[in-house]
Coordinates of C-alpha atoms and ligand atoms in Angstrom, one line a residue:
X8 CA 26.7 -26.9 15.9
X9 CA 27.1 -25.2 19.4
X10 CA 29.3 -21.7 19.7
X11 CA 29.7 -19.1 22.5
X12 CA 30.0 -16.5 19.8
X13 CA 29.2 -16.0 16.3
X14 CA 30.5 -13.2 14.2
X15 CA 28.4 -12.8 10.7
X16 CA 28.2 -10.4 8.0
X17 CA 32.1 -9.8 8.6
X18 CA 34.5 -9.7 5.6
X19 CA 37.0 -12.0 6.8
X20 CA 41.2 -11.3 6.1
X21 CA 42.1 -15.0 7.1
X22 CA 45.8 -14.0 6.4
X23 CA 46.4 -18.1 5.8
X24 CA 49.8 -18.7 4.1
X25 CA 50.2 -14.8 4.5
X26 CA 47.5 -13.7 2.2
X27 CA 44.9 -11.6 2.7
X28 CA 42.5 -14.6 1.4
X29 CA 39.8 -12.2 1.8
X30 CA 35.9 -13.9 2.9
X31 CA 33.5 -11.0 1.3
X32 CA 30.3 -12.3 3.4
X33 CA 32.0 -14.3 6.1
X34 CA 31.1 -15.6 9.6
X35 CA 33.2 -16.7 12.7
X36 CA 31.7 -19.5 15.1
X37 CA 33.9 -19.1 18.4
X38 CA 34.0 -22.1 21.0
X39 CA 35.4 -21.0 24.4
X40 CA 38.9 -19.5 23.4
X41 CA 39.1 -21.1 20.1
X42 CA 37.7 -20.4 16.2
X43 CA 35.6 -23.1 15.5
X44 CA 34.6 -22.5 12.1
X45 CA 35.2 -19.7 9.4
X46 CA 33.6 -19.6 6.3
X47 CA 31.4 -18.1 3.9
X48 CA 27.9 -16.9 5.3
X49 CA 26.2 -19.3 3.1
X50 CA 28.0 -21.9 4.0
X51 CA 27.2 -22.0 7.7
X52 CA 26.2 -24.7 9.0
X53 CA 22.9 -24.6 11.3
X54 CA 24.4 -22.9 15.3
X55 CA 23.2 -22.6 18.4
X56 CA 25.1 -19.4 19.2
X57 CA 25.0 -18.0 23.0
X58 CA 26.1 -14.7 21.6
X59 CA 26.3 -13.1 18.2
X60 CA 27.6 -10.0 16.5
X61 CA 26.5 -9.2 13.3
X62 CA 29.8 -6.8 11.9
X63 CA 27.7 -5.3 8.6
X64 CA 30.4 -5.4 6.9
X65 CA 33.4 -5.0 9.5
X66 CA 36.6 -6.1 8.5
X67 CA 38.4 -8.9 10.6
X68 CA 41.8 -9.5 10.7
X69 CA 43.6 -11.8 13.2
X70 CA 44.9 -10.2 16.8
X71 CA 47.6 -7.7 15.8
X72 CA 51.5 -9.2 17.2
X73 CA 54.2 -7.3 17.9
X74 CA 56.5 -9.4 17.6
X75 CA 60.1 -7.3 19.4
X76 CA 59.9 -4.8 21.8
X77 CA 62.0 -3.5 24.7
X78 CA 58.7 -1.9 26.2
X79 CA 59.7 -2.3 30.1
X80 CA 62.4 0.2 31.1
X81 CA 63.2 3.3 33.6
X82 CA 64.6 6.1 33.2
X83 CA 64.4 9.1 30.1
X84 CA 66.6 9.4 27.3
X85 CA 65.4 12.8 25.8
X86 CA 68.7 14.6 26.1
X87 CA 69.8 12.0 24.4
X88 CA 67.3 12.5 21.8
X89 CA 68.1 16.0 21.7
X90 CA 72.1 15.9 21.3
X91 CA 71.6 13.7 19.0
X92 CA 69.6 16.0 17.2
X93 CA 72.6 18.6 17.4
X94 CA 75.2 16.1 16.0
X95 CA 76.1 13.9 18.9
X96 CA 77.2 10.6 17.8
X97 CA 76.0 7.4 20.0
X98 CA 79.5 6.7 21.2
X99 CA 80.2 10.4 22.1
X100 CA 76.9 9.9 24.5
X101 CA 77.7 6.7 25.4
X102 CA 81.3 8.0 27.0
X103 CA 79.1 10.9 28.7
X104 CA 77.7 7.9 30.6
X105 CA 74.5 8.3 28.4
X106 CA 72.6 5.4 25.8
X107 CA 71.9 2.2 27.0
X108 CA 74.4 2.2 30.2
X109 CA 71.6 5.4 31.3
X110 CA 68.8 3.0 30.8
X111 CA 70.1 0.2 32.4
X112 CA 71.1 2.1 35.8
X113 CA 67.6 3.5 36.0
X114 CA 66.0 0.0 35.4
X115 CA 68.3 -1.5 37.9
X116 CA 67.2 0.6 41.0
X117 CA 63.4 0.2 40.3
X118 CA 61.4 -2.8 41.7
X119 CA 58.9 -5.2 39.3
X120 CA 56.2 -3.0 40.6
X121 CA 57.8 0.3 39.6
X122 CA 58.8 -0.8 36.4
X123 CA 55.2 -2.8 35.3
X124 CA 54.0 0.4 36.3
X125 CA 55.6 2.4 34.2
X126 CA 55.2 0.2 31.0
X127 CA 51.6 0.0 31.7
X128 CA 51.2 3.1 29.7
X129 CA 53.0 2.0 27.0
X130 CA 51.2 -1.6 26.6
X131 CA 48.5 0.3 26.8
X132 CA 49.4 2.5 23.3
X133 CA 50.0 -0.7 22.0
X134 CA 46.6 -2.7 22.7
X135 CA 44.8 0.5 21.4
X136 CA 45.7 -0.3 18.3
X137 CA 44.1 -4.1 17.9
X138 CA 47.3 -5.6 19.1
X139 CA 46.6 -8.8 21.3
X140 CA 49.8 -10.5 21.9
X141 CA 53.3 -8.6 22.6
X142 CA 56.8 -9.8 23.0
X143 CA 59.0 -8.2 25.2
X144 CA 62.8 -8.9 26.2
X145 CA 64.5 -8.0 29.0
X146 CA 68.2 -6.8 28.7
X147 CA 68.1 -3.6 30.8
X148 CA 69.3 -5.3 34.0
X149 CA 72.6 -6.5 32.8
X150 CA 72.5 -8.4 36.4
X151 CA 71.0 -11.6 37.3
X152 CA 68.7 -10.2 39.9
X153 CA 67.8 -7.2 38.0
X154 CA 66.9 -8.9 34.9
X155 CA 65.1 -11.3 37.2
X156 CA 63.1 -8.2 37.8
X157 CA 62.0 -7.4 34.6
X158 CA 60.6 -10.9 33.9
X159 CA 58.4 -10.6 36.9
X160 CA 57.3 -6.8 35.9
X161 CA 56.0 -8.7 33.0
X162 CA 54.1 -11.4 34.8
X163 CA 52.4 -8.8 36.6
X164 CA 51.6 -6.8 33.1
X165 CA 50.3 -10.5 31.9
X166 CA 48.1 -10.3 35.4
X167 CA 46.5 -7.0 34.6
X168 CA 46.2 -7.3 30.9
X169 CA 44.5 -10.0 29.0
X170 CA 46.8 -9.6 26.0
X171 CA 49.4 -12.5 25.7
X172 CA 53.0 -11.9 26.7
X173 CA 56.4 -13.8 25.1
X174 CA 58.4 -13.2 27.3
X175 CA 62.6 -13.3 26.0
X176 CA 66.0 -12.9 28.0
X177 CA 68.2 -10.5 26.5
X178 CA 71.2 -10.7 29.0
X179 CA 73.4 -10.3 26.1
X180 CA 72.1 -7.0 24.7
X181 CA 74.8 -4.7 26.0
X182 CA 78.1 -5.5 27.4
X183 CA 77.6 -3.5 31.0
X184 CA 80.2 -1.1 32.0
X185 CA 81.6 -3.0 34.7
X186 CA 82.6 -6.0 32.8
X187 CA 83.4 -3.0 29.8
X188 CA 87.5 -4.7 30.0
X189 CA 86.7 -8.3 30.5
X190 CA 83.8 -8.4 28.4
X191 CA 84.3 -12.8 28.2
X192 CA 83.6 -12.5 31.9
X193 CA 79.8 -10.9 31.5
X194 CA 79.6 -14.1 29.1
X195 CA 80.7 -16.4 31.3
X196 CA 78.0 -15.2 33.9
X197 CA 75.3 -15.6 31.2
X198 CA 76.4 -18.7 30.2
X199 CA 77.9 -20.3 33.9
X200 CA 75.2 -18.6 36.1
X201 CA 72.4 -16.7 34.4
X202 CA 70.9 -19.1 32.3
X203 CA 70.9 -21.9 35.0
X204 CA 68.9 -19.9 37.3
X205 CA 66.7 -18.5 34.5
X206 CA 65.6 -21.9 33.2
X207 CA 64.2 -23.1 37.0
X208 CA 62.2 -19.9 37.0
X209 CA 58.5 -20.9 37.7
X210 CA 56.5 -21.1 34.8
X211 CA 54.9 -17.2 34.6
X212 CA 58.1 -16.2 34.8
X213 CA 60.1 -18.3 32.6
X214 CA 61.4 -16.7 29.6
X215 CA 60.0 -18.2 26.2
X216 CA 63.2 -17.7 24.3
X217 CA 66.8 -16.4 24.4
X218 CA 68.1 -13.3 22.5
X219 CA 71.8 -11.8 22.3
X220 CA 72.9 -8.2 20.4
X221 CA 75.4 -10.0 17.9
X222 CA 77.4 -6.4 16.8
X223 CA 80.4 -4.9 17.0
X224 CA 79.4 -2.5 19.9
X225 CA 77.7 -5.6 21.9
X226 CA 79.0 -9.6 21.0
X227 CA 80.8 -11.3 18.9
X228 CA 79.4 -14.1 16.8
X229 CA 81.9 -15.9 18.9
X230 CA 80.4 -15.3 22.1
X231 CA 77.0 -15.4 20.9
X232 CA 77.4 -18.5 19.9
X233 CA 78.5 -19.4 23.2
X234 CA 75.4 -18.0 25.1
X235 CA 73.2 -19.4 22.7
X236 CA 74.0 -23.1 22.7
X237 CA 74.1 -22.7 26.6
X238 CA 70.6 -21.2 25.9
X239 CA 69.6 -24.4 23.7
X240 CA 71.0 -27.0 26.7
X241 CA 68.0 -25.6 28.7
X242 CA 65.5 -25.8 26.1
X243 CA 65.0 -22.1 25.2
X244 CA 64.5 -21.1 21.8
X245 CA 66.6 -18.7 20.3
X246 CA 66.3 -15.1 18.9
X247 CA 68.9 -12.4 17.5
X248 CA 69.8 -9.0 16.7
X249 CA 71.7 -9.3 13.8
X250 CA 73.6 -7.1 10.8
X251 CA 71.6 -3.5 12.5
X252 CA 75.5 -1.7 11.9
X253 CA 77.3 -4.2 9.9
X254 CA 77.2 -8.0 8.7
X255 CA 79.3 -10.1 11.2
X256 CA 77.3 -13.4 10.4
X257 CA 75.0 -13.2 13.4
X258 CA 71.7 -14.0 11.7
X259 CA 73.2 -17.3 9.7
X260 CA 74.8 -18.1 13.5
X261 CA 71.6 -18.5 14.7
X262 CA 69.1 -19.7 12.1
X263 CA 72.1 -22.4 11.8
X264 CA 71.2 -23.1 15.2
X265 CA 67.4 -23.2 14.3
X266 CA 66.5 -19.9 15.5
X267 CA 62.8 -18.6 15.7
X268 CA 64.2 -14.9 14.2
X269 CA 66.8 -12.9 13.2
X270 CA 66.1 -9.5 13.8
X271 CA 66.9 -6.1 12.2
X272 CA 69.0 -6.9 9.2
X273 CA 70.0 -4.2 7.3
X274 CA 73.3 -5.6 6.5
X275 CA 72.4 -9.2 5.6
X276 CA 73.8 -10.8 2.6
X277 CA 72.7 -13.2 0.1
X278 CA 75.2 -15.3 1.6
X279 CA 73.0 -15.8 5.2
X280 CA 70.0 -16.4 3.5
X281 CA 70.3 -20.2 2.5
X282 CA 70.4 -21.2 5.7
X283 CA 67.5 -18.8 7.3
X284 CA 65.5 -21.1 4.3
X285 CA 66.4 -24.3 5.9
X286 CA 65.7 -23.3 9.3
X287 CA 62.4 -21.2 8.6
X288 CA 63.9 -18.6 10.6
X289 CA 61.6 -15.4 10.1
X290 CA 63.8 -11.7 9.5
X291 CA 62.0 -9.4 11.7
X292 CA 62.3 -6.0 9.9
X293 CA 62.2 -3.0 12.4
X294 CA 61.4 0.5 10.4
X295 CA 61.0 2.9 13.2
X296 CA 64.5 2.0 14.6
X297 CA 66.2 2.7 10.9
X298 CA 63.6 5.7 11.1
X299 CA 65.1 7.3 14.4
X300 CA 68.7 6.4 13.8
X301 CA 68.1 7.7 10.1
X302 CA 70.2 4.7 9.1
X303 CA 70.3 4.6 5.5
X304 CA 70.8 0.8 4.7
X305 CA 67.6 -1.1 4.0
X306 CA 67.4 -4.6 4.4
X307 CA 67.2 -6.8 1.3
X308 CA 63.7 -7.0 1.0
X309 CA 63.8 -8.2 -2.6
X310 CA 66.4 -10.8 -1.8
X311 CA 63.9 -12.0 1.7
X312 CA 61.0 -12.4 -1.1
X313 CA 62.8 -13.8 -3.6
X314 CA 63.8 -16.6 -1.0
X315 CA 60.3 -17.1 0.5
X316 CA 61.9 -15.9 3.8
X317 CA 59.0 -15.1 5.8
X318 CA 59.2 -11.2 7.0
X319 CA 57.5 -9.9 10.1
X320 CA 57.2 -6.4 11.4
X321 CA 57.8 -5.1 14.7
X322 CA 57.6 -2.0 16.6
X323 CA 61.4 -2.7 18.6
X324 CA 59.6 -0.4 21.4
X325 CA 62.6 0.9 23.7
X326 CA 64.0 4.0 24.8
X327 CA 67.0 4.9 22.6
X328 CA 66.5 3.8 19.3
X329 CA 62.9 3.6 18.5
X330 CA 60.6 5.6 21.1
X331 CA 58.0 4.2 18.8
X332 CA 54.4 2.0 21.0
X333 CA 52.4 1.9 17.7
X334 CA 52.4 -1.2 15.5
X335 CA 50.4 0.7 12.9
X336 CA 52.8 2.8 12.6
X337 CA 55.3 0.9 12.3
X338 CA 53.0 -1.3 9.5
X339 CA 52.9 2.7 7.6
X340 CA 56.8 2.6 7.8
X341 CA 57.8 -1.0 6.5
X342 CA 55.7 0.1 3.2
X343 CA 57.0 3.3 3.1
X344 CA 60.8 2.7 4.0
X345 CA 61.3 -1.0 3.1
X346 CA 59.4 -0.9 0.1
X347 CA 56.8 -3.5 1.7
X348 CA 53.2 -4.1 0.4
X349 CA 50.5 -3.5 2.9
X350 CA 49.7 -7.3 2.4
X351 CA 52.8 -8.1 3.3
X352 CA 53.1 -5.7 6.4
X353 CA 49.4 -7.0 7.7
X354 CA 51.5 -10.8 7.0
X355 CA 54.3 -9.0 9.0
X356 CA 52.2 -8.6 11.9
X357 CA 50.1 -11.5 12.0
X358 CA 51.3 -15.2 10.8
X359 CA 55.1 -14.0 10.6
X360 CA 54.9 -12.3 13.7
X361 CA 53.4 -15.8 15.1
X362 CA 56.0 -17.5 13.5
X363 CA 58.6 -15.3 15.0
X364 CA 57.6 -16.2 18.7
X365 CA 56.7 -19.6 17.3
X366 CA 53.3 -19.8 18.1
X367 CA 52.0 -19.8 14.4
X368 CA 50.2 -23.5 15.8
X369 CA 48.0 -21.4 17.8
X370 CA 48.0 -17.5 16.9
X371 CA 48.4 -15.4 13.7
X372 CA 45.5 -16.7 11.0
X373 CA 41.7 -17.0 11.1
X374 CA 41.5 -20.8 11.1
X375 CA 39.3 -23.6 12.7
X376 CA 41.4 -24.7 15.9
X377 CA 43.6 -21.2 16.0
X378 CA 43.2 -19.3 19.2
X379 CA 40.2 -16.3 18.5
X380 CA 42.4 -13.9 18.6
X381 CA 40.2 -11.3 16.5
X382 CA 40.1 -7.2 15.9
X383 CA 37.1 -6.3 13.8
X384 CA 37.9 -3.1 12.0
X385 CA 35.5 -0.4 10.6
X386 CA 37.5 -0.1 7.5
X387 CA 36.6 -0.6 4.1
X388 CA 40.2 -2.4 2.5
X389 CA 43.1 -3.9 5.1
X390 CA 45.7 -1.9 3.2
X391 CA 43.8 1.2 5.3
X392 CA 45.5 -0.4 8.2
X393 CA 49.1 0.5 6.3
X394 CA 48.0 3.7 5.1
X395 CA 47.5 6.3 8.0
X396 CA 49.9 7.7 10.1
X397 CA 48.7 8.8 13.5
X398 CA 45.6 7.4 12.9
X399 CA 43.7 4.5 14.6
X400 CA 40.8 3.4 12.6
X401 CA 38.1 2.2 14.9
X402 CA 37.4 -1.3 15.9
X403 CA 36.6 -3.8 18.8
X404 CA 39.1 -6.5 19.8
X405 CA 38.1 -10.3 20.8
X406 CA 40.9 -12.1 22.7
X407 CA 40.9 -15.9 23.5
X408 CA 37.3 -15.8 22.3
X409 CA 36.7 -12.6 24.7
X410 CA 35.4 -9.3 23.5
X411 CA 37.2 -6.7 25.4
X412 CA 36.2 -3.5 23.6
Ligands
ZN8 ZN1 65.6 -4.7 19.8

């Protein structure tokens, strides 16, 4: 057997249906950008191997994902941070012309270039941690042109970077001042002129998938529903934030339109979970967001398990609610604050995290024909990768069959 790269004496965490399935004395054979075969040592087969890299005893695990993030944005919302510190409440800063509106003014005057440059930084946080694929959403625009912007910052990030971007259109993530009154209007753009021009975007530009802010300070599961079965006549798949402040029915809205996630979830009820089941929609849990916001709510974990709901684990990266560009950390939090087990937070960033962008064909497990997307960790267990806290244990990263560091 030919390969362009063979990892041995590696223990392998194959995270296949979600489980560690740990390899003790594994190898890898890579073949261009794809795994080729994985397997015991002993088992492999006679290979020609261009390059090799014996681990002694490195731990692999597939490409970290994070799987919802907000990374590209101007503008600083420390004050913010700060009044809120001193008993501010969001809406009180919100009327002060602060929050999200702040955010979306400063991404609005910047150009792709000024905003991929400033996100480079923070991609750059997130990379350093073994993470090899990254969604991120726009919905700091809040106008066609400007949220046009942001989906071209992040084909120039994809330029520079070799990490994989998912690229999703969050038009509906705020209702923007001006439309603040006539708030059906702003939908009707999304639906009547956004999403047309959006879905004839060229192909590095195109978004991957459609999200909305279903709440009671964004949409209503009304006009959610409205934006996303516009959003399914052009073939996007669809995302949601869903019960963050209270359960209005947006998560079973859009797993009952076959939805790729539902997002947040603190509020969900047993009632919304039947139909996430049939639809395989995944419940991204987001801890450092319910961190910052000191939210007290959890989402049903036990209820998620119970129902085989498969949970992934995301950093939700932005500027207001969750100033947070490490996956790890956010790994460290979902076991800590959500009662997760590390095997199920490593799950929660790998094949659930795949599933979530729905790219678990190709990403997300260590599997013959799955994309070598590798990090190779000097660790001893992979619950170490749950356990620190401002601590990046060290390790090189293979992407697409590629070893970068
Ligand atoms: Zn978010």
């Amino acid at each position: 057997m030919k390969a362009d790269l063979l990892l041995h004496d590696v223990r392998i965490v194959t995270m296949v249906r979600g489980r560690y399935g740990l390899i003790q004395r594994g190898a890898i054979a890579i073949s261009g950008a794809h795994i080729a075969w994985v397997g015991e040592l002993a088992a492999l087969p006679n290979v020609d191997a261009r390059k090799r890299i014996a681990g002694r005893g490195q731990l692999v695990t597939p490409g970290l994902i994070d799987c919802h993030t907000h990374l590209i944005y101007a503008g600083n919302r420390t004050a913010e941070f700060e009044e809120r510190l001193q008993g501010a409440t969001y809406e009180e800063i919100a009327q002060r012309g602060g929050g999200i509106m702040s955010t979306v003014l400063a991404t609005r005057r910047a150009s792709p270039e000024a905003l991929a440059a400033m996100a480079r930084p923070r991609l750059r946080a997130l990379l350093s941690e073994g993470v090899t694929t990254v969604e991120i959403k726009t919905g700091y625009g809040l106008q066609l042109d400007a949220e046009v912007r942001m989906l071209e910052a992040m084909a120039m990030l994809a330029e520079d970077h070799p990490v994989e971007i998912f690229r999703t259109f969050l038009a509906a993530h705020a209702i923007p001042t001006e439309y603040r009154r006539r708030p059906d209007e702003y939908v009707d753009q999304i639906v009547h002129t956004m999403l047309p021009h959006i879905a004839e975007l060229p192909p590095e530009v195109r978004p991957d998938a459609v999200d909305a802010y279903c709440e009671g300070i964004a949409f209503s599961v009304e006009q959610t529903r409205r934006i996303f079965e516009a959003a399914r006549e052009h073939g996007f798949p669809l995302k949601v934030h869903a019960e963050q402040l209270s359960n209005l029915g947006g998560a079973a809205l859009a797993a009952g339109l076959n939805a790729l996630s539902a997002d947040h979830l603190e509020y969900l009820d047993a009632l919304d979970i039947p139909v996430m089941m049939r639809a395989g929609t995944v419940a991204v849990l987001l801890p450092c967001a319910l961190y910052y916001l000191r939210e007290g709510r959890r989402p049903p974990v036990d209820l998620l398990r119970r129902r085989a709901i498969p949970i992934a684990i995301a950093t939700d990266a932005n500027p207001g609610t969750s100033p947070c560009f490490s996956l790890l950390t956010a790994m460290n939090m979902a076991c800590i604050l959500l009662g997760l087990t590390p095997e199920e937070a490593l799950a929660g960033v790998t094949l659930h995290a795949a599933r979530a962008l729905g790219r678990a064909n190709r990403l997300g497990t260590i599997e013959p024909g799955k994309q070598a997307d590798l990090v190779l960790w000097d660790v001893e267990t992979p619950a170490e990768l749950s356990y620190y806290l401002g601590y990046t244990p060290k390790h090189r990263v293979i992407k697409r069959g590629v070893v970068l560091s």
